Each structure stands twice: as structure tokens, then as C-alpha cells.
Short mmCIF file of C-alpha atoms and ligand atoms in Angstrom, two decimals:
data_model
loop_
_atom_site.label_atom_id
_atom_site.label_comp_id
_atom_site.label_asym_id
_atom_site.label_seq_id
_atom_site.Cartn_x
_atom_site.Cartn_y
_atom_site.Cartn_z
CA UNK A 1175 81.05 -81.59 110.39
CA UNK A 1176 77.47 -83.05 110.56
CA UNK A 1177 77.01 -84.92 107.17
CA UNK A 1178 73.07 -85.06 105.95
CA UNK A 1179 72.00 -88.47 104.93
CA UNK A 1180 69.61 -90.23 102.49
CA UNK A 1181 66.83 -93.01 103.04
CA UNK A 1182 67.50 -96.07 101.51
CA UNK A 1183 64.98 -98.43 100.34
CA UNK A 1184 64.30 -100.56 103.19
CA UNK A 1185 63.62 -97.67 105.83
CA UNK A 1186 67.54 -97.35 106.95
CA UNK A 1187 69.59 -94.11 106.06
CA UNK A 1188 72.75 -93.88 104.86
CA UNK A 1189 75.27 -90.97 105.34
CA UNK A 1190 75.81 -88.88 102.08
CA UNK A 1191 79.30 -89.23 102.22
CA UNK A 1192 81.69 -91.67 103.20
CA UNK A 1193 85.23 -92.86 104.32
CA UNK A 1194 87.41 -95.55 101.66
CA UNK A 1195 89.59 -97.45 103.66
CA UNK A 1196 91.25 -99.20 100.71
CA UNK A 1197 94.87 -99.80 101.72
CA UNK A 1198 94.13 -97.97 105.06
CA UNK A 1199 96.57 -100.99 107.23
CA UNK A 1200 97.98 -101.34 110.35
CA UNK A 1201 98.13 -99.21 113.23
CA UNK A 1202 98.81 -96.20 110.63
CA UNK A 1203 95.67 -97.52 109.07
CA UNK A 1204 93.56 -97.71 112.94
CA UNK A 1205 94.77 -94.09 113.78
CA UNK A 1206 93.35 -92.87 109.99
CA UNK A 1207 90.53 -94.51 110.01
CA UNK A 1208 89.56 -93.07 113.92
CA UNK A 1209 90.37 -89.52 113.10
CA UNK A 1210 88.17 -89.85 109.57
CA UNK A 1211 85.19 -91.00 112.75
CA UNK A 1212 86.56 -87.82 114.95
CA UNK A 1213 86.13 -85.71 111.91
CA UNK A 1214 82.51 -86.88 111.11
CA UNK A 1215 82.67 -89.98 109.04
CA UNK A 1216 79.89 -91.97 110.21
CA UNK A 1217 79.92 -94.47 106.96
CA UNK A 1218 82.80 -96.51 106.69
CA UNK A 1219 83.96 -99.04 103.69
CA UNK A 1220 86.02 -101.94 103.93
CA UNK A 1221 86.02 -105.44 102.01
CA UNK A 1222 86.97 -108.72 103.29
CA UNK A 1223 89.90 -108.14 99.99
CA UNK A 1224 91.01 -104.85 101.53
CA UNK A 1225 92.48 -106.94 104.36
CA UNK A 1226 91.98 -104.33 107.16
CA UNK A 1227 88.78 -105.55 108.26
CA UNK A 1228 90.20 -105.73 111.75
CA UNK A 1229 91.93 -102.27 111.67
CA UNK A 1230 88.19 -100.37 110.85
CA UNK A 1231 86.54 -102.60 113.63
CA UNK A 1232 89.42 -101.34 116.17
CA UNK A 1233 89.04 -98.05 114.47
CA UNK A 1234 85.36 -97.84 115.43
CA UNK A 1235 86.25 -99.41 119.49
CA UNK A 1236 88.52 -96.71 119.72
CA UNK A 1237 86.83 -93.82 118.62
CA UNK A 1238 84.54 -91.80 120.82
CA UNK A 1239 81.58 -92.36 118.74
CA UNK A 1240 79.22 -95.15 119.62
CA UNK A 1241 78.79 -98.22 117.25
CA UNK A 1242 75.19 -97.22 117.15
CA UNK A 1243 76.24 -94.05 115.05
CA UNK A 1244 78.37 -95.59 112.76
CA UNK A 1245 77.60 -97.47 109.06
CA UNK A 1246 79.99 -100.05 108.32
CA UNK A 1247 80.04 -101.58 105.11
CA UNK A 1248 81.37 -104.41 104.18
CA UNK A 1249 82.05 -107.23 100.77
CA UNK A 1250 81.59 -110.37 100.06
CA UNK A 1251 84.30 -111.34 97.90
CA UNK A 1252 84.44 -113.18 94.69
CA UNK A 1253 86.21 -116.72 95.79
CA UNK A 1254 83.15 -116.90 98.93
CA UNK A 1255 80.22 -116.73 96.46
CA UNK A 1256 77.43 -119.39 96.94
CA UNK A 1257 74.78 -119.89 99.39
CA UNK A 1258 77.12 -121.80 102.14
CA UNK A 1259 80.05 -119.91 101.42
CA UNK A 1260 78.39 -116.46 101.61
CA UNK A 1261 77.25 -117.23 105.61
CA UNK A 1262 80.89 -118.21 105.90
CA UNK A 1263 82.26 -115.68 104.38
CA UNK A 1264 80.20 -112.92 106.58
CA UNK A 1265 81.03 -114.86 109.53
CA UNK A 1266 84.59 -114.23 108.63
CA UNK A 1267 83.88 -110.85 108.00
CA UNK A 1268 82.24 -110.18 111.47
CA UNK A 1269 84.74 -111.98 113.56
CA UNK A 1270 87.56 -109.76 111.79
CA UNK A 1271 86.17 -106.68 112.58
CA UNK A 1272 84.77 -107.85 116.06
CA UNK A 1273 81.06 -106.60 115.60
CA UNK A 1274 77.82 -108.26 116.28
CA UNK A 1275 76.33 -106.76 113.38
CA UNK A 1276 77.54 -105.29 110.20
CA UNK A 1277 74.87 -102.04 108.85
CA UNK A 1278 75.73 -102.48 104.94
CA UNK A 1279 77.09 -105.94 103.62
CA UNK A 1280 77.80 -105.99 99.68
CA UNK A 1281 78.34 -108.45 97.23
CA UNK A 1282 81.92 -106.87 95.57
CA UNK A 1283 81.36 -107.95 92.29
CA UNK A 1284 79.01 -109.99 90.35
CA UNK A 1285 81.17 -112.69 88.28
CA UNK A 1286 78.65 -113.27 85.75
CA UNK A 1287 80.90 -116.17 84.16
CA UNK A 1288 80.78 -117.99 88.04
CA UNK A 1289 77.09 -117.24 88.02
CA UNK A 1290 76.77 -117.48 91.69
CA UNK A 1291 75.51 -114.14 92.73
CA UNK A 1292 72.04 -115.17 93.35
CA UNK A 1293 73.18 -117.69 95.84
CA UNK A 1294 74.89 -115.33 97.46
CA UNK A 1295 72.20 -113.22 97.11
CA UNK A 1296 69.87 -115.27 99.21
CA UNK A 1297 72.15 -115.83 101.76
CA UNK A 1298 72.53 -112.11 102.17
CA UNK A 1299 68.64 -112.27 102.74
CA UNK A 1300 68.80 -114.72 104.93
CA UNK A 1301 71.07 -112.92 107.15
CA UNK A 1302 69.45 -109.91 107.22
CA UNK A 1303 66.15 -111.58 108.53
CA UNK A 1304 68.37 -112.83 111.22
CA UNK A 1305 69.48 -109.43 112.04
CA UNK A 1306 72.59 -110.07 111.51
CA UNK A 1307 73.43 -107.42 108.58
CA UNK A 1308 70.76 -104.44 108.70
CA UNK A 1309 70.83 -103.39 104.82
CA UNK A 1310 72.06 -105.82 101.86
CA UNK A 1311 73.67 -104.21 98.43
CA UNK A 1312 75.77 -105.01 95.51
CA UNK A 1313 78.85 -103.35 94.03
CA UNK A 1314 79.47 -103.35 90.36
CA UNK A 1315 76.43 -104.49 89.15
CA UNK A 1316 75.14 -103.59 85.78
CA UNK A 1317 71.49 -103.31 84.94
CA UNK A 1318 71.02 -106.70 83.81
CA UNK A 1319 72.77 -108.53 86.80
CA UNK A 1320 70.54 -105.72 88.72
CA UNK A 1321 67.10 -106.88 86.65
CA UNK A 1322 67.57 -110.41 87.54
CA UNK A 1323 68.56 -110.12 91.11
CA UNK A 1324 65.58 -108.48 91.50
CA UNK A 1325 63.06 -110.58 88.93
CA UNK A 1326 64.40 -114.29 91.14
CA UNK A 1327 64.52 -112.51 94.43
CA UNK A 1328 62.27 -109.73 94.50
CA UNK A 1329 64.24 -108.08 96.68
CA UNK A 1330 66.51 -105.10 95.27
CA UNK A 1331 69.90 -104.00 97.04
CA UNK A 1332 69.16 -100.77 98.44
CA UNK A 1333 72.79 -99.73 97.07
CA UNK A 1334 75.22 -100.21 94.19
CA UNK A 1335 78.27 -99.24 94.25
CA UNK A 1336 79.89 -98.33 91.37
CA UNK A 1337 82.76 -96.61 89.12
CA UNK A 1338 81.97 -93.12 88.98
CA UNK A 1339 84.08 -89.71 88.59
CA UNK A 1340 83.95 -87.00 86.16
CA UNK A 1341 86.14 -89.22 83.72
CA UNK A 1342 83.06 -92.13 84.30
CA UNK A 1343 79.68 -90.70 84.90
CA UNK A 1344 77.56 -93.63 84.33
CA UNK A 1345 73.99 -91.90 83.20
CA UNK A 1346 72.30 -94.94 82.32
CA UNK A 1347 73.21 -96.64 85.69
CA UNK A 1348 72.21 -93.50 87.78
CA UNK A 1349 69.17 -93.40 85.75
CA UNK A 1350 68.00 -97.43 86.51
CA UNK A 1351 69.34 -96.73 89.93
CA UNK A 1352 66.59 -93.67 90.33
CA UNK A 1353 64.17 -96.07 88.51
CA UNK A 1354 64.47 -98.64 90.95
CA UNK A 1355 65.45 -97.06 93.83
CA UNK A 1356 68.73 -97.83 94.64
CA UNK A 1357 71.18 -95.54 96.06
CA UNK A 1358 74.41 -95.02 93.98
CA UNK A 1359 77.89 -95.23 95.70
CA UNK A 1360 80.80 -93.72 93.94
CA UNK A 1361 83.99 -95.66 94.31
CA UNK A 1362 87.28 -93.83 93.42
CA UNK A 1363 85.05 -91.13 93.28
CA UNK A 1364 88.55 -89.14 92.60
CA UNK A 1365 89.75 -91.35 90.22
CA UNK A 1366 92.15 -93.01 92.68
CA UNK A 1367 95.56 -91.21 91.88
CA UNK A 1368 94.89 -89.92 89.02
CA UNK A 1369 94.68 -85.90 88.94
CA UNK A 1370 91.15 -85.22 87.64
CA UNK A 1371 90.94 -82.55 90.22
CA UNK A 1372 93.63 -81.05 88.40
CA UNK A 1373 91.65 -80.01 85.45
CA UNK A 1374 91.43 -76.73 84.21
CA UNK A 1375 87.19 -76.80 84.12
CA UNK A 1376 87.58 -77.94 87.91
CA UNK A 1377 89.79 -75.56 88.91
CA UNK A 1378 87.57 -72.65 87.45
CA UNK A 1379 84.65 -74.04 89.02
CA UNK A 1380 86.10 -74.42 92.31
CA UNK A 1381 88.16 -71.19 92.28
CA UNK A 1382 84.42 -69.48 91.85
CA UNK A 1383 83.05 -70.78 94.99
CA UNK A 1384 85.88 -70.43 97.21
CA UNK A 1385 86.61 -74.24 97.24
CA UNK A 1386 89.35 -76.57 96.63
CA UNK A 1387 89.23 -78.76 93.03
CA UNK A 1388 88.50 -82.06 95.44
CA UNK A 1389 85.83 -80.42 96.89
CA UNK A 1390 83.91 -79.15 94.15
CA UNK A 1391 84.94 -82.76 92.86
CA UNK A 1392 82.90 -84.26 95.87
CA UNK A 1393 80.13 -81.85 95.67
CA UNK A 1394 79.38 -82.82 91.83
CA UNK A 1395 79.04 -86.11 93.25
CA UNK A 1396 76.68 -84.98 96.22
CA UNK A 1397 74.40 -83.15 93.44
CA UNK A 1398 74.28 -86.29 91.38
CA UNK A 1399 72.38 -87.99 94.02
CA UNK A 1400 75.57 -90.60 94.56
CA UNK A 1401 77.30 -91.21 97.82
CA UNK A 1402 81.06 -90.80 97.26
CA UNK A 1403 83.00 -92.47 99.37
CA UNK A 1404 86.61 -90.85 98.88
CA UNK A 1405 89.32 -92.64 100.78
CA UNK A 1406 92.33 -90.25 102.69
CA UNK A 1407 94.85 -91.52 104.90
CA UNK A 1408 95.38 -87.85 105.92
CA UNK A 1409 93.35 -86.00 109.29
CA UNK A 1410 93.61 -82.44 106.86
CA UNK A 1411 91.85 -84.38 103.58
CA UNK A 1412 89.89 -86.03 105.45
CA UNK A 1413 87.73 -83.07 106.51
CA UNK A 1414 88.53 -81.46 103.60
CA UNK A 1415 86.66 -84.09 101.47
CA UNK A 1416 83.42 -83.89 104.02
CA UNK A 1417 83.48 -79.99 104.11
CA UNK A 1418 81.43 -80.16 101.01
CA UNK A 1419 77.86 -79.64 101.99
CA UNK A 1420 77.96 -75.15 102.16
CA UNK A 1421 77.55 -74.71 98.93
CA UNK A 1422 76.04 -75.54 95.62
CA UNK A 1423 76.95 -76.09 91.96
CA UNK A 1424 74.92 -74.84 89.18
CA UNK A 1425 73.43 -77.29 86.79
CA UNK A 1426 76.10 -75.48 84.09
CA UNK A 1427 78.78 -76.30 86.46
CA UNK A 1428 77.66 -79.90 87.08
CA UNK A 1429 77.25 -80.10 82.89
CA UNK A 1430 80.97 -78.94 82.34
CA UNK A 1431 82.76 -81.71 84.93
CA UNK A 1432 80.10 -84.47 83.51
CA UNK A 1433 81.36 -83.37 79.90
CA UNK A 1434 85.14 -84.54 81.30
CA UNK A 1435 83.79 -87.96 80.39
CA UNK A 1436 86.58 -90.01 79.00
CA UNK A 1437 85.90 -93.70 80.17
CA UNK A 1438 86.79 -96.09 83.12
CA UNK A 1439 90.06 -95.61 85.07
CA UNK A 1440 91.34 -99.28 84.52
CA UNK A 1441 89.42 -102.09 82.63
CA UNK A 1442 86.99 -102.84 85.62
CA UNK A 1443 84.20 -103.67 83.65
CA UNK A 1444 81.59 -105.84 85.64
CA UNK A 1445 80.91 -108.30 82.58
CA UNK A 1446 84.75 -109.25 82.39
CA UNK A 1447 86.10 -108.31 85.73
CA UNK A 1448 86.89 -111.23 88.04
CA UNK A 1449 88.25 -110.42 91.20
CA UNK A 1450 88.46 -113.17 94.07
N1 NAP B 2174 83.52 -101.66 95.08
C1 NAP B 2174 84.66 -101.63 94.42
O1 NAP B 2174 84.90 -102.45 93.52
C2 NAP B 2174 85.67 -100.57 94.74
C3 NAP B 2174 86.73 -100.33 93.86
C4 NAP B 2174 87.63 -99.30 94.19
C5 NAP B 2174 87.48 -98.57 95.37
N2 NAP B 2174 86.43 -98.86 96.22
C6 NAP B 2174 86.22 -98.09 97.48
O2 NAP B 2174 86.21 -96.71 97.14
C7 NAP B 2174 87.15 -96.04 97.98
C8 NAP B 2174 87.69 -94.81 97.30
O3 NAP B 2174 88.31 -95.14 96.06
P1 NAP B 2174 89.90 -95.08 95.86
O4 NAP B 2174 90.58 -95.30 97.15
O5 NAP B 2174 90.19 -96.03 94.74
O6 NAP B 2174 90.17 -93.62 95.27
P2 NAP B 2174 89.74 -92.11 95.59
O7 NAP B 2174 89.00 -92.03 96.86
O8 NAP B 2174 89.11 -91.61 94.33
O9 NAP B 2174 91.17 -91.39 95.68
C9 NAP B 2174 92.04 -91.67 96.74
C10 NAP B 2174 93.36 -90.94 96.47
O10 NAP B 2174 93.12 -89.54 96.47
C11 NAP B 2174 93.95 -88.92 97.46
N3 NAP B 2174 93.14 -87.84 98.08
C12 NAP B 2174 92.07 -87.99 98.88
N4 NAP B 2174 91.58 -86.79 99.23
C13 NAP B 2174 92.36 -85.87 98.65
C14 NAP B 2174 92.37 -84.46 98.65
N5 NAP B 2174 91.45 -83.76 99.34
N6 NAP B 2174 93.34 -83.82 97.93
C15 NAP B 2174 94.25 -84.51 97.25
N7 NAP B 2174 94.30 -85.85 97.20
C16 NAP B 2174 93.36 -86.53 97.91
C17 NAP B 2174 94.30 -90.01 98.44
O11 NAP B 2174 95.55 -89.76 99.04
P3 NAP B 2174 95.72 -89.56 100.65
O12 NAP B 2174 95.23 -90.81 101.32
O13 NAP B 2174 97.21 -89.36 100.79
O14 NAP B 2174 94.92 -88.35 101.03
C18 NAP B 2174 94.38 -91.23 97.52
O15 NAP B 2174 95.66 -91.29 96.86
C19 NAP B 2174 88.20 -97.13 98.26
O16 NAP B 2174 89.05 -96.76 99.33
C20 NAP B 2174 87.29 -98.29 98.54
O17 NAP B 2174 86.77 -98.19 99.85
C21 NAP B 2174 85.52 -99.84 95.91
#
């Protein structure tokens, strides 16, 4: 399965879908995370939280597909933000998954009440002048952490990855994200374990196109513009969840699982949220 990709705004691409890896461990973990490769992941994402940093760098050594191919993301997390602690944090990062260069490196979330994330920020420049990280993001940024990121910097993340299913939409985001040229990522773009496939508007929808709920799911997502990055510890879900780029919604389709919107999964809102 070849996935298409988008550009991003500093010249890279970025695959339009992508592997979760969150609580993908040990050598269970390795072996799911190189048969998601085998299957035709080529973007991968991890966080230095997730704790199997080094099972995704093995993952990518032992698949057959060269590093060259590959998009690994990876977070800075919440107790490492700062200017100092950022370049020690990545370093970290890098020696855990045994790379000389990580292709997406993200600040996880923005802790507005630390109010570090513009040192970090500037470290994340800094090493991607070195050539050390190839494209710099954010995660769970809203638009004002976005605005002044950009306003103090002037550089914008080329991605932020947020919340988003059919129970969490996030138009306004999408929309400043379009504005400004940032790619959206979709985390739990299933809504973790909860059944959203399950509903009856999915169902219809995907029982009309030959498709399983998941995948019609995925494919809202794809139509969106948003990169979801659904995580499967299974070989059969796995390819499942990338076999979505044969066929197309119609805008009434992609109206009736937007109008599922019920609110976040859990209270992960970036104002409040502190994670380190
Ligand atoms: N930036 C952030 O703050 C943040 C927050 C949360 C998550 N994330 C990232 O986003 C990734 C995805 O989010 P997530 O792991 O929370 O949830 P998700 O991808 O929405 O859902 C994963 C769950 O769905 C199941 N599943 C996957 N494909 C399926 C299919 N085709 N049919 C039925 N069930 C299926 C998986 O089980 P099986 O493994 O058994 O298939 C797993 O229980 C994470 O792994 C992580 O990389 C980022």
C-alpha cells in the first residue's frame, strides 16, 4: 500500500497517514511496529513519554525499508522544556532510538502555566539548522500559543498535532491551521477505545462504499486535510487502517460523521493540561 503524501511548509513531505505507537513496548511492540513499516507505514510516532523510543528505532533497523524512507516523529516532553533542557532532551531522544537524525521533532504540549515553550521553541530551531531534526512542530497547541510562537519566532511549526475524531472535530483549529499553513495531525484519530466506529451514521456510510466503519473513519480524516495517525498493535488493522485511499466520501457523508460532534475524549485541554 503506497500512501500519497502532503508538502509541509518548509519544503519536506509528510506521509498522509501514519502509525501511533502509544503503548506499542517490548519485543511485541518491535515486531508491531516493523510489520506497520512492511505494510507501508512510512511515518512513525513516538514520544520520549511513550517510553518505546528504543523499540521504533529497532523497529526501523530491522525492517527492510531504508531509514531514508521513513518519518519518525518524535516529543519533547513537558518536564525537558527550556532552551538547555530541550537540546538535552533531543539528545536523549536520539540516543534512545539510535538515529543520527530525527525527520519530525514536536513539542508534546505547550504548558502555558510553565511558560517555557518558546525556549524550547528556539532550541528546536537551533537544531534544525544543525541538521539535526529536518522539520520542527508542536502538538496541542491552540491558536494563541500558535500566534505567539510564530509573532517571537517567526518561524511556524509546519505541524500540530491535535485531538481530533468525529466526537472532536476542531473547525476553528483546522481553519487557523489552513490559514497559516500548518498541517493538522489527528491523534486518537479513533477515539482511542472508545467505539465511535460503532455508530449507526458510520456504519451506513461505510456499508455504502464497501468499507469497514474504521476505514471510512480514517478516510473522513484524509478528506479533512488532517494526517491521522491511528495506532494498531495488530499486522490485519494495520493495513486495514492504510487501505483507505480507493475511495471517496461525499461532502454529505463527511457532514453527517462531523455532526457526531460531542466534545473531547478525556479533559485534555491544552490551557489546563499538564503532562511531564
Ligand atoms: N500528541 C498527543 O498528545 C497524543 C495524545 C494521544 C495519542 N497520540 C498519538 O496518537 C496515536 C493514536 O491515538 P490512540 O492510540 O490514542 O488511539 P486510536 O489510534 O484512535 O485508537 C487505537 C485503538 O483502536 C484500536 N484499533 C486500531 N485500528 C482498529 C481497527 N481497524 N478496528 C478496530 N479497532 C482498531 C486499537 O487496538 P489494536 O492495537 O488492538 O488494533 C487501539 O485500541 C497514539 O498511539 C500516539 O502516537 C498523541
Amino acid at each position: 500500500m503506497k500512501i500519497p503524501t502532503l508538502s509541509l511548509n518548509d519544503g519536506h513531505v509528510l506521509p498522509s497517514a501514519g502509525l501511533g505507537t502509544y503503548g506499542l513496548r517490548g519485543e511485541e511492540g518491535v515486531a508491531s511496529v516493523v510489520s506497520g513499516i512492511e505494510a507501508g507505514y512510512r511515518l512513525l510516532d513516538t514520544a520520549l513519554n511513550y517510553e518505546n523510543e528504543r523499540e521504533v528505532g529497532t523497529a526501523i533497523r530491522e525492517s527492510s525499508i531504508p531509514r531514508s524512507e521513513i518519518v519518525l516523529t518524535t516529543k519533547l516532553p513537558g518536564r525537558d522544556h527550556g532552551y538547555d533542557e530541550t537540546l538535552a532532551s533531543f539528545e536523549e531522544s536520539r540516543a534512545n532510538l539510535g538515529l543520527d537524525y530525527i525527520d519530525l521533532y514536536l513539542i508534546h504540549w505547550p504548558l502555558p502555566k510553565v511558560d517555557k515553550y518558546l525556549d524550547s521553541w528556539r532550541a528546536m530551531i537551533r537544531l534544525r539548522e544543525e541538521g539535526l531534526v529536518r522539520s520542527i512542530g508542536v502538538s496541542n497547541f491552540t491558536q494563541e500559543h500558535l500566534t505567539r510562537l510564530i509573532g517571537e519566532t517567526g518561524v511556524a511549526p509546519v505541524v500540530n498535532q491535535i485531538e481530533l475524531h468525529p466526537r472532536f472535530t476542531q473547525v476553528g483549529m483546522r481553519d487557523f491551521h489552513a490559514n497559516h499553513e500548518i498541517a493538522t495531525q489527528s491523534w486518537s484519530p479513533l477515539g482511542a477505545k472508545q467505539e465511535i466506529a460503532a455508530d449507526p451514521a458510520i456504519v451506513a456510510i461505510a456499508d455504502e462504499h464497501g468499507v469497514t466503519p474504521t476505514q471510512a473513519v480514517l478516510r473522513w480524516h484524509v478528506q479533512l486535510g488532517a494526517v491521522p495517525i491511528p495506532k494498531s498493535g495488530n499486522p490485519l488493522r494495520q493495513k486495514e487502517n492504510i487501505d483507505v485511499f480507493g475511495f471517496e466520501l461525499t461532502e454529505k457523508e463527511i457532514a453527517a460523521i462531523s455532526a457526531l460532534e460531542s466534545g473531547r475524549l478525556w479533559d485534555g485541554d491544552p490551557n489546563t493540561h499538564e503532562e511531564f
